[in-house]
Structures are given as structure tokens and as C-alpha cells.
Amino acid sequence: MTERRDELAGNLAKVERRIAAACEAAGRKREEVTLIVVTKTYPASDVRILSELGVRHVAENRDQDAAPKAAACADLPLSWHFVGQLQTNKVRSVVGYAHTVQSVDRSRLVTALSKEAVRQERELGCLIQVALDAGVSGRGERGGVSPDGVEELAALVAGAPGLRLDGLMTVAPLTGEYAGRQQAAFERLMELSTSVRGAHPAATMVSAGMSADLEQAVAAGATHVRVGTAVLGVRPRLG
Ligand SMILES: *Cc1c(COP(=O)(O)O)cnc(C)c1O
């Protein structure tokens, strides 16, 4: 256990140095960027260690793993982010523990989240997930709404009881015009964020960047980076 603690502390320190260096390079203050540790596939015991090490934001992408983990860690001062593709039949469970859903990408999901947030008397933060590689279907491979659909969905969230529009999220595309051009992708997300903030000034969150590309996200102006493997280690294949 102390071995794992040392490992996580060392990895966290490295990630912290990377974020600090990226902020400095971009002329940004370190406080402008919040680290969210993606704990998917790792046990509740790791989440507990991370909390002891000062982590305050954790993210999960599958309800079946996240629900028991959040329950086991309910005593910790953590904010839980849901970052995976979300089916409406999981909404009741997710609203039970998530403070923020970062993967809002369709109107049906907005309706379901709103209804459930009201029922559970919770206020749920929502990010619109943008698919910068969205094909003709208007949906991305890994979820997300195409840039064309952001404004309409943002308005829907902003007007939905129980929901709070916090901003935008993206995952750098592996295909399409932004493949291999993470910073350009994140700059496009920033443009969309500027336009959303025109109508919704409080929607200031810009969640972008993972272990491999957090520097590009910070350079582009991200307010939140979502880091998994660089803190916890390489995940087993599934997940
Ligand atoms: C897994 C995951 C991350 C973290 O990715 P790493 O490469 O492990 O840092 C970030 N965002 C989302 C949506 C994820 O599913």
C-alpha cells in the first residue's frame, strides 16, 4: 500500500510539473488549470490514496465501475466527473453520484438528466461534448455532438431544470482533419467556447487534454485536463 502511495505521489508530482511548465510556457497562471484524475479501471483504494495526496477531481467513464467506487469513497471530499458515453438507462445511477457530466451530446440525454436531477433534488453540472471528427451522422466515434449542434444543445441544457451549463469538453480526434493536430483541435474547441460564453457567460469550463496532450490543451486555453495513465499507470487492455 505504501508502495502504491509512493508510486502515485511520484506520478502526480510529474504531472504537476508538466502542468506548471505548460502554464508558464503559455503565460497562464497555474490556478487557471484544474487537474482531473481519470481513475477508470483502477480500484477505490487508489482513489482514496489520490484524495489523501490532495486530488479533488476524479473522472470515470463507465457507470458499472463508477457507481460502486463512488459509494466506497463517499466520505472523501471529491468531485466526481462522468466522461463516458452515457446511455439514458444509466442516467438514474450516474446522477446519484456525479457532480458533473462531461459527455452531454444529445437532446434525449439532456431531457433524461434534467428529469432525474429534479427527481433527486440535485443540481448537475453539464459539459457539452464536442466531436471534432463528427461524420455525416453528426455524432463522433466516441460520442460528442458536431460543432454545428453545440449552440442548440447548450441552450437546451441552460434551460433545463436541475442542470447547469458549465462549458465544453472534447477528446482529440484520431481521424479526420484534426488527426495528429491536437493543439489545432483544442483551439477550435476554444473558439466554440468563446461563442457559447457569448450567450452563457457562466459556462467557462473547457475540458481538454489527456496524458499525451495536456501541454497542447493548456497552450490552447483549457481550464481542465483529464489525466489517467500518467498518474495511475497504463491500463489493462479493456476499458
Ligand atoms: C480515459 C480517458 C481520459 C484519460 O486518458 P489518459 O490517456 O489515460 O490520460 C481522458 N478523457 C476521457 C474521456 C477518457 O475516457
PDB file of C-alpha atoms and ligand atoms in Angstrom:
ATOM      1  CA  MET A   1       0.000   0.000   0.000  1.00  0.00           C
ATOM      2  CA  THR A   2       2.776   2.468   0.847  1.00  0.00           C
ATOM      3  CA  GLU A   3       4.476   1.332  -2.352  1.00  0.00           C
ATOM      4  CA  ARG A   4       1.404   2.259  -4.388  1.00  0.00           C
ATOM      5  CA  ARG A   5       1.175   5.517  -2.481  1.00  0.00           C
ATOM      6  CA  ASP A   6       4.777   6.381  -3.359  1.00  0.00           C
ATOM      7  CA  GLU A   7       4.167   5.482  -6.991  1.00  0.00           C
ATOM      8  CA  LEU A   8       1.042   7.658  -7.238  1.00  0.00           C
ATOM      9  CA  ALA A   9       2.720  10.526  -5.376  1.00  0.00           C
ATOM     10  CA  GLY A  10       5.680  10.397  -7.777  1.00  0.00           C
ATOM     11  CA  ASN A  11       3.444  10.293 -10.855  1.00  0.00           C
ATOM     12  CA  LEU A  12       1.266  13.111  -9.543  1.00  0.00           C
ATOM     13  CA  ALA A  13       4.347  15.249  -8.931  1.00  0.00           C
ATOM     14  CA  LYS A  14       5.490  14.650 -12.527  1.00  0.00           C
ATOM     15  CA  VAL A  15       2.075  15.576 -13.926  1.00  0.00           C
ATOM     16  CA  GLU A  16       2.011  18.643 -11.684  1.00  0.00           C
ATOM     17  CA  ARG A  17       5.406  19.725 -13.078  1.00  0.00           C
ATOM     18  CA  ARG A  18       4.134  19.236 -16.635  1.00  0.00           C
ATOM     19  CA  ILE A  19       1.031  21.346 -15.980  1.00  0.00           C
ATOM     20  CA  ALA A  20       3.077  24.056 -14.278  1.00  0.00           C
ATOM     21  CA  ALA A  21       5.593  24.158 -17.144  1.00  0.00           C
ATOM     22  CA  ALA A  22       2.788  24.267 -19.729  1.00  0.00           C
ATOM     23  CA  CYS A  23       1.123  27.143 -17.864  1.00  0.00           C
ATOM     24  CA  GLU A  24       4.367  29.034 -17.684  1.00  0.00           C
ATOM     25  CA  ALA A  25       5.060  28.489 -21.398  1.00  0.00           C
ATOM     26  CA  ALA A  26       1.575  29.780 -22.211  1.00  0.00           C
ATOM     27  CA  GLY A  27       1.800  32.763 -19.873  1.00  0.00           C
ATOM     28  CA  ARG A  28      -1.054  31.404 -17.782  1.00  0.00           C
ATOM     29  CA  LYS A  29      -1.409  31.153 -14.033  1.00  0.00           C
ATOM     30  CA  ARG A  30      -1.222  27.631 -12.609  1.00  0.00           C
ATOM     31  CA  GLU A  31      -4.590  28.176 -10.844  1.00  0.00           C
ATOM     32  CA  GLU A  32      -6.287  28.550 -14.223  1.00  0.00           C
ATOM     33  CA  VAL A  33      -5.937  24.813 -14.869  1.00  0.00           C
ATOM     34  CA  THR A  34      -7.608  22.101 -12.794  1.00  0.00           C
ATOM     35  CA  LEU A  35      -6.334  18.524 -12.828  1.00  0.00           C
ATOM     36  CA  ILE A  36      -8.982  15.809 -13.063  1.00  0.00           C
ATOM     37  CA  VAL A  37      -7.556  12.327 -12.484  1.00  0.00           C
ATOM     38  CA  VAL A  38      -9.282   9.660 -14.590  1.00  0.00           C
ATOM     39  CA  THR A  39      -9.473   6.639 -12.284  1.00  0.00           C
ATOM     40  CA  LYS A  40     -11.316   4.246 -14.641  1.00  0.00           C
ATOM     41  CA  THR A  41     -10.263   0.593 -14.287  1.00  0.00           C
ATOM     42  CA  TYR A  42      -8.408   1.371 -11.023  1.00  0.00           C
ATOM     43  CA  PRO A  43      -9.763   0.430  -7.582  1.00  0.00           C
ATOM     44  CA  ALA A  44     -11.371   2.590  -4.920  1.00  0.00           C
ATOM     45  CA  SER A  45      -8.210   2.142  -2.828  1.00  0.00           C
ATOM     46  CA  ASP A  46      -6.306   4.207  -5.439  1.00  0.00           C
ATOM     47  CA  VAL A  47      -8.984   6.886  -5.357  1.00  0.00           C
ATOM     48  CA  ARG A  48      -8.573   7.046  -1.584  1.00  0.00           C
ATOM     49  CA  ILE A  49      -4.791   7.472  -1.878  1.00  0.00           C
ATOM     50  CA  LEU A  50      -5.230  10.186  -4.516  1.00  0.00           C
ATOM     51  CA  SER A  51      -7.623  12.025  -2.225  1.00  0.00           C
ATOM     52  CA  GLU A  52      -5.062  11.838   0.611  1.00  0.00           C
ATOM     53  CA  LEU A  53      -2.472  13.226  -1.817  1.00  0.00           C
ATOM     54  CA  GLY A  54      -4.669  16.259  -2.454  1.00  0.00           C
ATOM     55  CA  VAL A  55      -6.561  15.318  -5.631  1.00  0.00           C
ATOM     56  CA  ARG A  56     -10.054  16.854  -5.576  1.00  0.00           C
ATOM     57  CA  HIS A  57     -11.456  15.886  -9.005  1.00  0.00           C
ATOM     58  CA  VAL A  58     -11.774  12.350 -10.338  1.00  0.00           C
ATOM     59  CA  ALA A  59     -13.399  11.033 -13.520  1.00  0.00           C
ATOM     60  CA  GLU A  60     -14.906   7.736 -14.601  1.00  0.00           C
ATOM     61  CA  ASN A  61     -16.322   6.565 -17.930  1.00  0.00           C
ATOM     62  CA  ARG A  62     -18.461   3.514 -17.097  1.00  0.00           C
ATOM     63  CA  ASP A  63     -21.321   3.600 -14.657  1.00  0.00           C
ATOM     64  CA  GLN A  64     -20.992  -0.061 -13.650  1.00  0.00           C
ATOM     65  CA  ASP A  65     -17.455   0.620 -12.349  1.00  0.00           C
ATOM     66  CA  ALA A  66     -18.020   4.165 -11.164  1.00  0.00           C
ATOM     67  CA  ALA A  67     -21.151   3.617  -9.033  1.00  0.00           C
ATOM     68  CA  PRO A  68     -19.598   1.182  -6.517  1.00  0.00           C
ATOM     69  CA  LYS A  69     -16.338   3.166  -6.450  1.00  0.00           C
ATOM     70  CA  ALA A  70     -18.114   6.432  -5.712  1.00  0.00           C
ATOM     71  CA  ALA A  71     -20.118   4.685  -2.991  1.00  0.00           C
ATOM     72  CA  ALA A  72     -16.920   3.304  -1.428  1.00  0.00           C
ATOM     73  CA  CYS A  73     -15.408   6.815  -1.487  1.00  0.00           C
ATOM     74  CA  ALA A  74     -18.486   8.780  -0.391  1.00  0.00           C
ATOM     75  CA  ASP A  75     -16.652  10.043   2.721  1.00  0.00           C
ATOM     76  CA  LEU A  76     -13.935  11.766   0.657  1.00  0.00           C
ATOM     77  CA  PRO A  77     -14.018  15.433  -0.418  1.00  0.00           C
ATOM     78  CA  LEU A  78     -14.079  14.567  -4.120  1.00  0.00           C
ATOM     79  CA  SER A  79     -15.899  15.934  -7.106  1.00  0.00           C
ATOM     80  CA  TRP A  80     -16.923  13.126  -9.500  1.00  0.00           C
ATOM     81  CA  HIS A  81     -16.953  13.698 -13.257  1.00  0.00           C
ATOM     82  CA  PHE A  82     -18.613  11.319 -15.685  1.00  0.00           C
ATOM     83  CA  VAL A  83     -16.725  11.347 -19.003  1.00  0.00           C
ATOM     84  CA  GLY A  84     -18.002   8.297 -20.931  1.00  0.00           C
ATOM     85  CA  GLN A  85     -20.743   7.741 -23.447  1.00  0.00           C
ATOM     86  CA  LEU A  86     -23.899   7.731 -21.403  1.00  0.00           C
ATOM     87  CA  GLN A  87     -26.973   5.642 -22.167  1.00  0.00           C
ATOM     88  CA  THR A  88     -30.246   7.006 -20.824  1.00  0.00           C
ATOM     89  CA  ASN A  89     -30.858   3.817 -18.811  1.00  0.00           C
ATOM     90  CA  LYS A  90     -27.763   4.664 -16.723  1.00  0.00           C
ATOM     91  CA  VAL A  91     -28.824   8.237 -16.010  1.00  0.00           C
ATOM     92  CA  ARG A  92     -30.536   7.471 -12.715  1.00  0.00           C
ATOM     93  CA  SER A  93     -27.417   5.848 -11.308  1.00  0.00           C
ATOM     94  CA  VAL A  94     -24.985   8.480 -12.648  1.00  0.00           C
ATOM     95  CA  VAL A  95     -26.994  11.413 -11.283  1.00  0.00           C
ATOM     96  CA  GLY A  96     -26.758   9.696  -7.890  1.00  0.00           C
ATOM     97  CA  TYR A  97     -23.004  10.361  -7.566  1.00  0.00           C
ATOM     98  CA  ALA A  98     -21.744  12.583 -10.410  1.00  0.00           C
ATOM     99  CA  HIS A  99     -21.277  16.293  -9.813  1.00  0.00           C
ATOM    100  CA  THR A 100     -20.518  16.919 -13.488  1.00  0.00           C
ATOM    101  CA  VAL A 101     -21.392  15.019 -16.652  1.00  0.00           C
ATOM    102  CA  GLN A 102     -18.852  15.967 -19.321  1.00  0.00           C
ATOM    103  CA  SER A 103     -20.346  13.858 -22.111  1.00  0.00           C
ATOM    104  CA  VAL A 104     -23.671  15.550 -22.847  1.00  0.00           C
ATOM    105  CA  ASP A 105     -24.120  15.130 -26.595  1.00  0.00           C
ATOM    106  CA  ARG A 106     -27.807  14.804 -27.489  1.00  0.00           C
ATOM    107  CA  SER A 107     -31.166  16.257 -26.564  1.00  0.00           C
ATOM    108  CA  ARG A 108     -32.622  12.964 -25.316  1.00  0.00           C
ATOM    109  CA  LEU A 109     -29.817  12.773 -22.770  1.00  0.00           C
ATOM    110  CA  VAL A 110     -30.475  16.348 -21.637  1.00  0.00           C
ATOM    111  CA  THR A 111     -34.138  15.523 -21.053  1.00  0.00           C
ATOM    112  CA  ALA A 112     -33.270  12.376 -19.091  1.00  0.00           C
ATOM    113  CA  LEU A 113     -30.579  14.079 -16.963  1.00  0.00           C
ATOM    114  CA  SER A 114     -32.877  17.007 -16.183  1.00  0.00           C
ATOM    115  CA  LYS A 115     -35.761  14.802 -15.135  1.00  0.00           C
ATOM    116  CA  GLU A 116     -33.524  12.740 -12.878  1.00  0.00           C
ATOM    117  CA  ALA A 117     -31.680  15.719 -11.358  1.00  0.00           C
ATOM    118  CA  VAL A 118     -35.033  17.240 -10.428  1.00  0.00           C
ATOM    119  CA  ARG A 119     -36.263  13.932  -9.016  1.00  0.00           C
ATOM    120  CA  GLN A 120     -33.123  13.510  -6.871  1.00  0.00           C
ATOM    121  CA  GLU A 121     -33.121  17.231  -5.973  1.00  0.00           C
ATOM    122  CA  ARG A 122     -29.561  17.640  -7.253  1.00  0.00           C
ATOM    123  CA  GLU A 123     -28.013  20.315  -9.428  1.00  0.00           C
ATOM    124  CA  LEU A 124     -25.879  18.655 -12.058  1.00  0.00           C
ATOM    125  CA  GLY A 125     -23.066  20.431 -13.911  1.00  0.00           C
ATOM    126  CA  CYS A 126     -23.009  19.640 -17.631  1.00  0.00           C
ATOM    127  CA  LEU A 127     -20.408  19.991 -20.348  1.00  0.00           C
ATOM    128  CA  ILE A 128     -21.333  19.610 -23.993  1.00  0.00           C
ATOM    129  CA  GLN A 129     -19.011  17.023 -25.527  1.00  0.00           C
ATOM    130  CA  VAL A 130     -17.918  18.233 -28.948  1.00  0.00           C
ATOM    131  CA  ALA A 131     -16.913  15.736 -31.657  1.00  0.00           C
ATOM    132  CA  LEU A 132     -14.410  17.479 -33.906  1.00  0.00           C
ATOM    133  CA  ASP A 133     -14.363  14.363 -36.094  1.00  0.00           C
ATOM    134  CA  ALA A 134     -18.138  14.074 -36.421  1.00  0.00           C
ATOM    135  CA  GLY A 135     -19.107  12.433 -39.687  1.00  0.00           C
ATOM    136  CA  VAL A 136     -22.330  12.713 -41.657  1.00  0.00           C
ATOM    137  CA  SER A 137     -24.301  11.325 -38.733  1.00  0.00           C
ATOM    138  CA  GLY A 138     -23.394  14.436 -36.724  1.00  0.00           C
ATOM    139  CA  ARG A 139     -22.050  12.218 -33.940  1.00  0.00           C
ATOM    140  CA  GLY A 140     -18.434  11.363 -33.162  1.00  0.00           C
ATOM    141  CA  GLU A 141     -16.967   7.866 -32.959  1.00  0.00           C
ATOM    142  CA  ARG A 142     -16.512   8.264 -29.216  1.00  0.00           C
ATOM    143  CA  GLY A 143     -19.623  10.332 -28.641  1.00  0.00           C
ATOM    144  CA  GLY A 144     -19.999  14.067 -28.928  1.00  0.00           C
ATOM    145  CA  VAL A 145     -22.077  16.469 -30.973  1.00  0.00           C
ATOM    146  CA  SER A 146     -20.715  18.106 -34.116  1.00  0.00           C
ATOM    147  CA  PRO A 147     -19.685  21.787 -33.815  1.00  0.00           C
ATOM    148  CA  ASP A 148     -22.889  22.762 -35.697  1.00  0.00           C
ATOM    149  CA  GLY A 149     -25.036  21.333 -32.943  1.00  0.00           C
ATOM    150  CA  VAL A 150     -23.283  22.890 -29.940  1.00  0.00           C
ATOM    151  CA  GLU A 151     -25.276  26.109 -29.707  1.00  0.00           C
ATOM    152  CA  GLU A 152     -28.669  24.421 -29.766  1.00  0.00           C
ATOM    153  CA  LEU A 153     -27.668  21.795 -27.204  1.00  0.00           C
ATOM    154  CA  ALA A 154     -26.106  24.439 -24.934  1.00  0.00           C
ATOM    155  CA  ALA A 155     -29.362  26.399 -24.947  1.00  0.00           C
ATOM    156  CA  LEU A 156     -31.288  23.232 -24.136  1.00  0.00           C
ATOM    157  CA  VAL A 157     -29.046  22.443 -21.127  1.00  0.00           C
ATOM    158  CA  ALA A 158     -29.135  26.062 -19.923  1.00  0.00           C
ATOM    159  CA  GLY A 159     -32.921  25.988 -19.894  1.00  0.00           C
ATOM    160  CA  ALA A 160     -33.313  22.547 -18.324  1.00  0.00           C
ATOM    161  CA  PRO A 161     -34.390  22.362 -14.664  1.00  0.00           C
ATOM    162  CA  GLY A 162     -31.768  20.735 -12.425  1.00  0.00           C
ATOM    163  CA  LEU A 163     -28.947  21.216 -14.939  1.00  0.00           C
ATOM    164  CA  ARG A 164     -26.217  23.863 -15.026  1.00  0.00           C
ATOM    165  CA  LEU A 165     -24.336  24.561 -18.249  1.00  0.00           C
ATOM    166  CA  ASP A 166     -20.654  24.628 -17.229  1.00  0.00           C
ATOM    167  CA  GLY A 167     -18.914  24.568 -20.618  1.00  0.00           C
ATOM    168  CA  LEU A 168     -17.448  22.285 -23.283  1.00  0.00           C
ATOM    169  CA  MET A 169     -15.376  19.112 -23.474  1.00  0.00           C
ATOM    170  CA  THR A 170     -13.578  17.289 -26.250  1.00  0.00           C
ATOM    171  CA  VAL A 171     -11.308  14.313 -26.875  1.00  0.00           C
ATOM    172  CA  ALA A 172      -8.666  14.972 -29.545  1.00  0.00           C
ATOM    173  CA  PRO A 173      -9.807  13.137 -32.696  1.00  0.00           C
ATOM    174  CA  LEU A 174      -7.799  10.193 -34.048  1.00  0.00           C
ATOM    175  CA  THR A 175      -9.254  10.640 -37.535  1.00  0.00           C
ATOM    176  CA  GLY A 176     -10.363  13.460 -39.817  1.00  0.00           C
ATOM    177  CA  GLU A 177      -8.876  16.903 -40.339  1.00  0.00           C
ATOM    178  CA  TYR A 178      -7.621  17.183 -36.738  1.00  0.00           C
ATOM    179  CA  ALA A 179      -5.876  13.786 -36.568  1.00  0.00           C
ATOM    180  CA  GLY A 180      -2.410  14.352 -35.106  1.00  0.00           C
ATOM    181  CA  ARG A 181      -3.162  18.074 -34.666  1.00  0.00           C
ATOM    182  CA  GLN A 182      -4.246  18.202 -31.045  1.00  0.00           C
ATOM    183  CA  GLN A 183      -3.489  21.834 -30.479  1.00  0.00           C
ATOM    184  CA  ALA A 184      -5.490  22.894 -33.541  1.00  0.00           C
ATOM    185  CA  ALA A 185      -8.372  20.750 -32.271  1.00  0.00           C
ATOM    186  CA  PHE A 186      -8.214  22.332 -28.821  1.00  0.00           C
ATOM    187  CA  GLU A 187      -8.031  25.819 -30.350  1.00  0.00           C
ATOM    188  CA  ARG A 188     -11.212  25.019 -32.292  1.00  0.00           C
ATOM    189  CA  LEU A 189     -12.851  23.970 -29.008  1.00  0.00           C
ATOM    190  CA  MET A 190     -11.780  27.332 -27.510  1.00  0.00           C
ATOM    191  CA  GLU A 191     -13.440  29.196 -30.389  1.00  0.00           C
ATOM    192  CA  LEU A 192     -16.635  27.284 -29.786  1.00  0.00           C
ATOM    193  CA  SER A 193     -16.337  28.041 -26.068  1.00  0.00           C
ATOM    194  CA  THR A 194     -15.990  31.772 -26.761  1.00  0.00           C
ATOM    195  CA  SER A 195     -19.137  31.667 -28.819  1.00  0.00           C
ATOM    196  CA  VAL A 196     -21.072  29.667 -26.193  1.00  0.00           C
ATOM    197  CA  ARG A 197     -19.971  32.102 -23.475  1.00  0.00           C
ATOM    198  CA  GLY A 198     -21.496  34.931 -25.520  1.00  0.00           C
ATOM    199  CA  ALA A 199     -24.924  33.547 -24.678  1.00  0.00           C
ATOM    200  CA  HIS A 200     -23.986  31.754 -21.407  1.00  0.00           C
ATOM    201  CA  PRO A 201     -21.261  33.732 -19.589  1.00  0.00           C
ATOM    202  CA  ALA A 202     -21.007  31.253 -16.693  1.00  0.00           C
ATOM    203  CA  ALA A 203     -20.156  28.332 -18.992  1.00  0.00           C
ATOM    204  CA  THR A 204     -16.406  28.842 -18.565  1.00  0.00           C
ATOM    205  CA  MET A 205     -15.140  25.251 -18.301  1.00  0.00           C
ATOM    206  CA  VAL A 206     -13.064  23.953 -21.194  1.00  0.00           C
ATOM    207  CA  SER A 207     -12.137  20.312 -20.594  1.00  0.00           C
ATOM    208  CA  ALA A 208      -9.453  19.104 -22.996  1.00  0.00           C
ATOM    209  CA  GLY A 209      -6.179  17.247 -22.901  1.00  0.00           C
ATOM    210  CA  MET A 210      -5.189  13.834 -21.538  1.00  0.00           C
ATOM    211  CA  SER A 211      -1.880  12.210 -20.564  1.00  0.00           C
ATOM    212  CA  ALA A 212      -0.410  12.517 -24.060  1.00  0.00           C
ATOM    213  CA  ASP A 213      -1.571  16.010 -24.969  1.00  0.00           C
ATOM    214  CA  LEU A 214      -2.151  18.036 -21.819  1.00  0.00           C
ATOM    215  CA  GLU A 215       0.520  20.574 -22.887  1.00  0.00           C
ATOM    216  CA  GLN A 216      -1.333  21.330 -26.119  1.00  0.00           C
ATOM    217  CA  ALA A 217      -4.586  21.712 -24.192  1.00  0.00           C
ATOM    218  CA  VAL A 218      -3.062  24.147 -21.692  1.00  0.00           C
ATOM    219  CA  ALA A 219      -1.479  26.088 -24.579  1.00  0.00           C
ATOM    220  CA  ALA A 220      -4.879  26.366 -26.259  1.00  0.00           C
ATOM    221  CA  GLY A 221      -6.568  27.627 -23.084  1.00  0.00           C
ATOM    222  CA  ALA A 222      -8.125  24.561 -21.430  1.00  0.00           C
ATOM    223  CA  THR A 223      -9.359  25.073 -17.859  1.00  0.00           C
ATOM    224  CA  HIS A 224      -9.478  21.331 -17.032  1.00  0.00           C
ATOM    225  CA  VAL A 225      -7.195  18.475 -18.105  1.00  0.00           C
ATOM    226  CA  ARG A 226      -8.240  14.819 -17.688  1.00  0.00           C
ATOM    227  CA  VAL A 227      -5.247  12.653 -16.906  1.00  0.00           C
ATOM    228  CA  GLY A 228      -5.365   8.869 -16.420  1.00  0.00           C
ATOM    229  CA  THR A 229      -2.319   6.791 -17.347  1.00  0.00           C
ATOM    230  CA  ALA A 230       0.278   9.438 -16.459  1.00  0.00           C
ATOM    231  CA  VAL A 231      -0.952   9.269 -12.846  1.00  0.00           C
ATOM    232  CA  LEU A 232      -2.190   5.691 -12.399  1.00  0.00           C
ATOM    233  CA  GLY A 233      -0.167   3.743 -14.944  1.00  0.00           C
ATOM    234  CA  VAL A 234      -1.035   2.001 -18.193  1.00  0.00           C
ATOM    235  CA  ARG A 235      -4.497   0.463 -18.018  1.00  0.00           C
ATOM    236  CA  PRO A 236      -5.162  -3.185 -18.771  1.00  0.00           C
ATOM    237  CA  ARG A 237      -6.493  -3.501 -22.337  1.00  0.00           C
ATOM    238  CA  LEU A 238     -10.191  -3.437 -21.521  1.00  0.00           C
ATOM    239  CA  GLY A 239     -11.505  -0.031 -20.502  1.00  0.00           C
TER     240      GLY A 239
HETATM  241  C1  LIG B   1      -9.552   7.596 -20.287  1.00  0.00           C
HETATM  242  C2  LIG B   1      -9.927   8.998 -20.579  1.00  0.00           C
HETATM  243  C3  LIG B   1      -9.037  10.060 -20.305  1.00  0.00           C
HETATM  244  C4  LIG B   1      -7.644   9.841 -19.762  1.00  0.00           C
HETATM  245  O1  LIG B   1      -6.818   9.331 -20.759  1.00  0.00           O
HETATM  246  P1  LIG B   1      -5.261   9.019 -20.456  1.00  0.00           P
HETATM  247  O2  LIG B   1      -4.678   8.908 -21.810  1.00  0.00           O
HETATM  248  O3  LIG B   1      -5.234   7.758 -19.675  1.00  0.00           O
HETATM  249  O4  LIG B   1      -4.721  10.178 -19.701  1.00  0.00           O
HETATM  250  C5  LIG B   1      -9.485  11.341 -20.566  1.00  0.00           C
HETATM  251  N1  LIG B   1     -10.717  11.584 -21.059  1.00  0.00           N
HETATM  252  C6  LIG B   1     -11.585  10.615 -21.344  1.00  0.00           C
HETATM  253  C7  LIG B   1     -12.914  10.957 -21.899  1.00  0.00           C
HETATM  254  C8  LIG B   1     -11.219   9.287 -21.116  1.00  0.00           C
HETATM  255  O5  LIG B   1     -12.100   8.307 -21.407  1.00  0.00           O
END
